[in-house]
Tab-separated table of C-alpha atoms and ligand atoms in Angstrom:
chain	number	residue	atom	x	y	z
A	206	MET	CA	11.478	-54.707	20.211
A	207	PHE	CA	9.292	-52.756	18.734
A	208	LEU	CA	8.113	-50.503	16.298
A	209	VAL	CA	6.920	-47.169	16.853
A	210	SER	CA	5.556	-44.813	13.639
A	211	PHE	CA	4.936	-40.859	13.401
A	212	GLU	CA	2.705	-40.118	10.591
A	213	GLY	CA	0.862	-36.742	9.550
A	214	LEU	CA	1.466	-34.283	6.930
A	215	ASP	CA	4.598	-32.121	6.243
A	216	GLY	CA	4.974	-29.863	8.775
A	217	SER	CA	2.763	-31.196	11.299
A	218	GLY	CA	4.946	-31.638	14.178
A	219	LYS	CA	5.863	-35.252	13.975
A	220	SER	CA	9.715	-34.977	13.689
A	221	THR	CA	10.231	-33.185	16.339
A	222	GLN	CA	7.602	-35.692	18.598
A	223	ALA	CA	9.814	-38.201	17.398
A	224	GLY	CA	12.448	-36.737	18.184
A	225	LEU	CA	11.614	-36.279	21.819
A	226	LEU	CA	9.775	-39.693	22.009
A	227	ALA	CA	13.198	-41.265	21.372
A	228	ALA	CA	15.223	-39.230	24.063
A	229	TRP	CA	12.241	-40.154	26.380
A	230	PHE	CA	12.757	-43.943	25.459
A	231	ARG	CA	17.103	-43.443	26.709
A	232	GLN	CA	16.214	-42.046	29.250
A	233	GLN	CA	14.710	-44.996	30.141
A	234	GLY	CA	17.555	-46.731	29.456
A	235	LEU	CA	16.461	-48.798	26.170
A	236	VAL	CA	18.651	-48.913	23.212
A	237	VAL	CA	17.061	-46.923	20.029
A	238	GLU	CA	17.618	-45.895	16.741
A	239	MET	CA	15.506	-43.062	14.104
A	240	LEU	CA	14.864	-44.187	11.021
A	241	ARG	CA	12.756	-42.006	8.417
A	242	GLU	CA	10.643	-42.670	5.276
A	243	PRO	CA	11.806	-42.428	2.426
A	244	GLY	CA	15.320	-42.945	3.707
A	245	GLY	CA	17.256	-44.532	6.185
A	246	THR	CA	19.480	-46.691	3.807
A	247	GLU	CA	21.850	-45.688	1.121
A	248	THR	CA	19.523	-47.182	-1.871
A	249	SER	CA	16.056	-46.149	-0.329
A	250	GLU	CA	17.953	-41.907	0.445
A	251	HIS	CA	18.666	-42.257	-3.110
A	252	ILE	CA	15.260	-42.822	-4.062
A	253	ARG	CA	14.336	-40.015	-1.757
A	254	THR	CA	15.950	-37.412	-3.990
A	255	LEU	CA	14.067	-38.952	-6.931
A	256	LEU	CA	11.473	-38.597	-4.772
A	257	LEU	CA	11.121	-35.261	-3.533
A	258	ASP	CA	13.177	-33.758	-6.841
A	259	PRO	CA	10.634	-31.353	-7.844
A	260	SER	CA	12.327	-31.270	-11.817
A	261	GLN	CA	10.930	-34.998	-11.844
A	262	ARG	CA	7.335	-36.128	-13.331
A	263	ILE	CA	6.943	-39.242	-11.484
A	264	ASP	CA	3.488	-41.039	-12.857
A	265	PRO	CA	1.589	-41.701	-9.248
A	266	PHE	CA	1.358	-45.487	-9.902
A	267	ALA	CA	5.740	-45.200	-9.935
A	268	GLU	CA	5.422	-43.063	-7.332
A	269	LEU	CA	3.218	-45.095	-5.322
A	270	LEU	CA	5.940	-48.215	-6.306
A	271	LEU	CA	9.104	-45.918	-5.291
A	272	PHE	CA	8.022	-45.203	-1.178
A	273	SER	CA	6.637	-48.447	-1.381
A	274	ALA	CA	10.591	-50.027	-3.323
A	275	ALA	CA	12.792	-47.408	0.022
A	276	ARG	CA	10.351	-49.146	2.252
A	277	ALA	CA	11.129	-52.800	1.088
A	278	GLN	CA	14.689	-51.879	1.376
A	279	LEU	CA	14.623	-50.058	4.719
A	280	VAL	CA	12.545	-53.141	6.551
A	281	SER	CA	15.407	-55.804	5.229
A	282	GLU	CA	17.962	-53.412	5.379
A	283	LYS	CA	17.675	-52.376	8.851
A	284	VAL	CA	14.425	-52.308	10.364
A	285	ARG	CA	14.111	-56.642	10.642
A	286	PRO	CA	16.906	-56.743	11.902
A	287	LEU	CA	17.145	-54.478	14.953
A	288	LEU	CA	13.727	-55.287	16.043
A	289	GLU	CA	15.622	-58.924	15.984
A	290	ALA	CA	18.510	-57.179	18.447
A	291	GLY	CA	16.020	-55.889	21.073
A	292	THR	CA	16.061	-52.245	19.844
A	293	VAL	CA	13.245	-49.703	20.727
A	294	VAL	CA	12.381	-48.451	16.131
A	295	ILE	CA	11.315	-45.189	15.573
A	296	CYS	CA	10.296	-44.263	12.021
A	297	ASP	CA	9.542	-41.356	11.022
A	298	ARG	CA	6.421	-42.391	8.418
A	299	PHE	CA	5.595	-45.911	7.924
A	300	PHE	CA	3.551	-47.410	5.218
A	301	ASP	CA	0.291	-45.285	6.723
A	302	SER	CA	1.937	-42.579	4.489
A	303	THR	CA	1.569	-44.296	1.428
A	304	THR	CA	-2.004	-45.060	2.039
A	305	ALA	CA	-2.802	-41.046	3.263
A	306	TYR	CA	-0.906	-39.503	0.026
A	307	GLN	CA	-1.174	-42.223	-2.679
A	308	GLY	CA	-4.311	-43.844	-1.726
A	309	PHE	CA	-5.949	-41.258	-0.874
A	310	GLY	CA	-4.232	-37.968	-1.958
A	311	ARG	CA	-3.391	-39.114	-5.368
A	312	GLU	CA	-6.829	-40.859	-5.629
A	313	LEU	CA	-5.029	-44.460	-6.440
A	314	ALA	CA	-6.025	-47.045	-4.847
A	315	GLU	CA	-8.075	-48.930	-1.887
A	316	PRO	CA	-6.989	-49.085	1.298
A	317	ALA	CA	-8.219	-52.320	1.104
A	318	TRP	CA	-5.651	-52.902	-1.916
A	319	LEU	CA	-3.415	-51.083	-0.022
A	320	ASN	CA	-2.816	-52.499	3.024
A	321	ALA	CA	-2.612	-56.593	1.074
A	322	PHE	CA	0.031	-54.513	-0.681
A	323	HIS	CA	1.934	-53.245	2.205
A	324	ARG	CA	1.522	-56.260	4.018
A	325	GLN	CA	3.937	-57.743	1.401
A	326	VAL	CA	6.163	-54.832	1.008
A	327	THR	CA	7.022	-54.930	4.435
A	328	GLY	CA	7.011	-58.988	5.218
A	329	GLY	CA	3.883	-58.768	7.246
A	330	LEU	CA	5.562	-56.085	9.872
A	331	VAL	CA	3.212	-53.576	11.029
A	332	PRO	CA	4.260	-50.585	13.556
A	333	HIS	CA	3.058	-51.443	17.080
A	334	ARG	CA	2.463	-48.059	18.011
A	335	THR	CA	1.494	-44.861	15.552
A	336	TYR	CA	1.113	-41.568	16.713
A	337	LEU	CA	-0.984	-39.805	14.353
A	338	ILE	CA	-0.117	-35.705	14.770
A	339	ASP	CA	-3.844	-34.391	12.935
A	340	ILE	CA	-3.557	-31.019	11.705
A	341	GLU	CA	-5.193	-28.588	9.688
A	342	PRO	CA	-3.562	-28.310	5.884
A	343	ASP	CA	-3.703	-24.671	6.479
A	344	LEU	CA	-1.823	-24.616	9.609
A	345	ALA	CA	0.727	-27.387	8.330
A	346	ARG	CA	1.356	-25.132	4.980
A	347	ALA	CA	2.002	-22.467	7.700
A	348	ARG	CA	4.679	-24.329	9.325
A	349	ARG	CA	6.229	-25.271	6.278
A	350	GLN	CA	6.381	-22.051	4.537
A	351	ALA	CA	9.634	-21.082	7.564
A	352	ARG	CA	11.474	-23.131	5.755
A	353	SER	CA	12.996	-23.541	2.344
A	354	GLU	CA	11.838	-24.039	-0.670
A	355	GLU	CA	8.807	-27.117	-1.277
A	356	ASP	CA	9.801	-30.541	-2.588
A	357	ARG	CA	7.817	-31.961	-5.518
A	358	MET	CA	5.398	-33.757	-2.638
A	359	GLU	CA	4.598	-30.435	-1.379
A	360	ALA	CA	3.947	-28.775	-4.321
A	361	SER	CA	0.883	-30.974	-4.680
A	362	GLY	CA	-1.950	-28.438	-3.760
A	363	ARG	CA	-3.773	-27.947	-1.513
A	364	ALA	CA	-6.827	-30.273	-2.266
A	365	PHE	CA	-4.222	-33.062	-2.322
A	366	TYR	CA	-3.712	-32.274	1.526
A	367	GLY	CA	-7.368	-32.055	2.081
A	368	ARG	CA	-7.479	-35.673	0.934
A	369	VAL	CA	-4.291	-36.409	2.725
A	370	ALA	CA	-6.086	-35.193	5.656
A	371	GLU	CA	-8.845	-37.621	5.772
A	372	GLY	CA	-6.932	-40.476	5.149
A	373	TYR	CA	-5.119	-39.721	7.764
A	374	ARG	CA	-8.464	-39.362	9.799
A	375	TRP	CA	-9.985	-42.319	8.082
A	376	LEU	CA	-7.077	-45.130	9.498
A	377	ALA	CA	-7.529	-43.764	12.986
A	378	GLU	CA	-11.092	-44.628	13.091
A	379	SER	CA	-10.553	-48.172	11.303
A	380	GLU	CA	-7.197	-49.304	13.295
A	381	PRO	CA	-7.411	-47.252	17.111
A	382	ASP	CA	-5.679	-49.700	18.995
A	383	ARG	CA	-2.820	-48.468	17.023
A	384	VAL	CA	-3.167	-45.473	15.682
A	385	PHE	CA	-3.136	-42.743	18.260
A	386	ARG	CA	-4.878	-39.415	16.591
A	387	LEU	CA	-3.363	-36.394	18.864
A	388	ASP	CA	-4.645	-33.045	18.216
A	389	GLY	CA	-1.362	-31.094	16.922
A	390	ALA	CA	-2.795	-27.609	16.998
A	391	GLN	CA	-1.681	-28.093	20.473
A	392	SER	CA	1.408	-27.044	22.300
A	393	ILE	CA	4.769	-29.314	21.354
A	394	GLU	CA	5.213	-29.590	25.192
A	395	SER	CA	1.372	-31.232	25.292
A	396	LEU	CA	1.867	-33.505	22.771
A	397	ALA	CA	4.999	-35.075	23.870
A	398	GLU	CA	2.916	-35.243	27.363
A	399	ALA	CA	0.303	-37.649	25.998
A	400	ILE	CA	3.137	-39.095	23.974
A	401	ARG	CA	5.271	-40.462	26.685
A	402	ALA	CA	1.639	-41.284	29.037
A	403	ASP	CA	0.642	-43.577	25.888
A	404	ALA	CA	4.886	-44.422	25.554
A	405	GLU	CA	4.343	-45.527	29.018
A	406	ARG	CA	1.749	-48.349	28.888
A	407	LEU	CA	3.637	-49.949	25.778
A	408	LEU	CA	6.585	-50.245	28.011
A	409	ALA	CA	4.495	-51.665	30.489
A	410	GLY	CA	3.386	-54.495	28.131
A	411	THR	CA	6.643	-55.126	26.481
A	412	ALA	CA	8.062	-55.368	29.933
A	413	ARG	CA	5.354	-57.626	30.715
A	414	SER	CA	6.310	-60.524	27.929
A	415	GLY	CA	9.842	-60.170	28.611
A	416	SER	CA	11.832	-58.783	25.004
A	417	GLY	CA	14.061	-55.880	24.759
A	418	ASN	CA	16.847	-54.725	24.944
A	419	ARG	CA	18.112	-52.012	27.651
A	420	ARG	CA	21.880	-49.938	27.581
A	421	THR	CA	23.852	-51.455	30.279
A	422	PRO	CA	24.722	-48.315	32.689
B	99	T5A	N1	6.081	-39.330	0.932
B	99	T5A	C1	6.150	-40.717	2.346
B	99	T5A	C2	4.726	-40.101	0.168
B	99	T5A	O1	3.781	-39.306	-0.308
B	99	T5A	N2	4.327	-41.224	0.713
B	99	T5A	C3	5.315	-42.183	1.657
B	99	T5A	O2	4.841	-43.669	0.985
B	99	T5A	C4	6.053	-41.727	2.503
B	99	T5A	C5	6.806	-42.492	3.139
B	99	T5A	C6	8.361	-36.446	2.815
B	99	T5A	C7	7.580	-36.615	2.059
B	99	T5A	O3	7.100	-37.970	1.273
B	99	T5A	C8	5.987	-38.630	1.679
B	99	T5A	C9	5.497	-37.179	2.289
B	99	T5A	C10	6.122	-36.039	2.685
B	99	T5A	O4	5.454	-35.158	1.652
B	99	T5A	P1	9.338	-35.918	5.035
B	99	T5A	O5	10.369	-36.381	4.639
B	99	T5A	O6	9.071	-37.183	5.795
B	99	T5A	O7	8.594	-36.104	3.286
B	99	T5A	O8	9.199	-34.513	5.569
B	99	T5A	P2	8.100	-33.721	5.516
B	99	T5A	O9	6.288	-35.013	5.906
B	99	T5A	O10	7.536	-32.134	5.008
B	99	T5A	O11	8.776	-33.748	7.548
B	99	T5A	P3	9.050	-32.579	7.966
B	99	T5A	O12	10.177	-33.137	8.960
B	99	T5A	O13	9.349	-31.405	6.972
B	99	T5A	O14	7.534	-31.914	8.776
B	99	T5A	P4	7.471	-32.683	9.905
B	99	T5A	O15	7.988	-33.514	10.766
B	99	T5A	O16	5.216	-32.957	10.033
B	99	T5A	O17	7.341	-31.402	11.362
B	99	T5A	P5	8.683	-31.006	12.351
B	99	T5A	O18	8.592	-31.648	13.246
B	99	T5A	O19	10.185	-30.969	11.527
B	99	T5A	O20	7.606	-29.413	12.889
B	99	T5A	C11	7.683	-28.665	11.696
B	99	T5A	C12	7.661	-26.727	12.331
B	99	T5A	O21	6.821	-26.685	13.108
B	99	T5A	C13	7.294	-26.511	14.745
B	99	T5A	C14	8.937	-27.128	14.670
B	99	T5A	O22	9.488	-26.707	15.682
B	99	T5A	C15	9.413	-26.863	12.970
B	99	T5A	O23	9.790	-25.172	12.900
B	99	T5A	N3	6.168	-27.602	15.616
B	99	T5A	C16	5.155	-26.640	15.942
B	99	T5A	N4	4.991	-25.760	15.937
B	99	T5A	C17	4.341	-25.396	17.196
B	99	T5A	N5	3.138	-26.025	17.680
B	99	T5A	C18	3.922	-27.141	18.186
B	99	T5A	N6	2.664	-28.375	18.467
B	99	T5A	C19	4.599	-27.520	16.513
B	99	T5A	N7	5.325	-29.013	16.167
B	99	T5A	C20	6.681	-28.259	15.590
């Protein structure tokens, strides 16, 4: 049916919002699958473990390829078959994370190069809507600190997260029709309301085109 992705810094609140939107779609009678990146398949979860392991010293380009390898597997094994079956797929992160974290954060590659590369990795699949929970790195860090110890990515430092946030803002400005930027400092409920209002419009557009899989009552 359609693919929706959530993006933002670690601790921005994207997983919270992804779960709320999934629940709302289900209330509308839709079949919904939630996936995460990196992860979502057995192979991709193995790659995730490697990528987030603080004891690993991973070369930045190898890091880019590993995130992309996990994504290629997820798209072919799960995302495409689900979309073809009429399911709404909600992905906690997708290729915009690679642009923001490896492109801007690691200062590894130009957005134009990455854009073409992502199209190869996903076979041209682009999210129909991307919700960017835009948040200051210090606030995201404070939210993360309520949790367990840092993973390998979270140990990348303040300047790194500043560049990632800048990368996300650049993406929102470059693709305003797809990337919906929200102020992550708002309450959970205010954010959920804004996302639901937009999702209603998305759903109305899809209903007009006649695709989609609704649960039988
Ligand atoms: N990565 C990933 C790359 O570098 N390149 C890539 O291509 C990809 C795909 C993956 C890591 O890999 C990197 C990015 C990451 O470093 P992850 O599994 O996605 O990591 O984990 P995180 O990004 O760290 O996501 P989290 O689930 O940990 O954080 P979320 O989803 O941003 O935040 P969430 O919803 O868990 O909320 C965090 C806390 O804040 C509270 C929540 O209750 C929770 O306690 N909260 C709020 N509090 C106040 N106001 C709000 N509006 C709130 N919303 C949530």
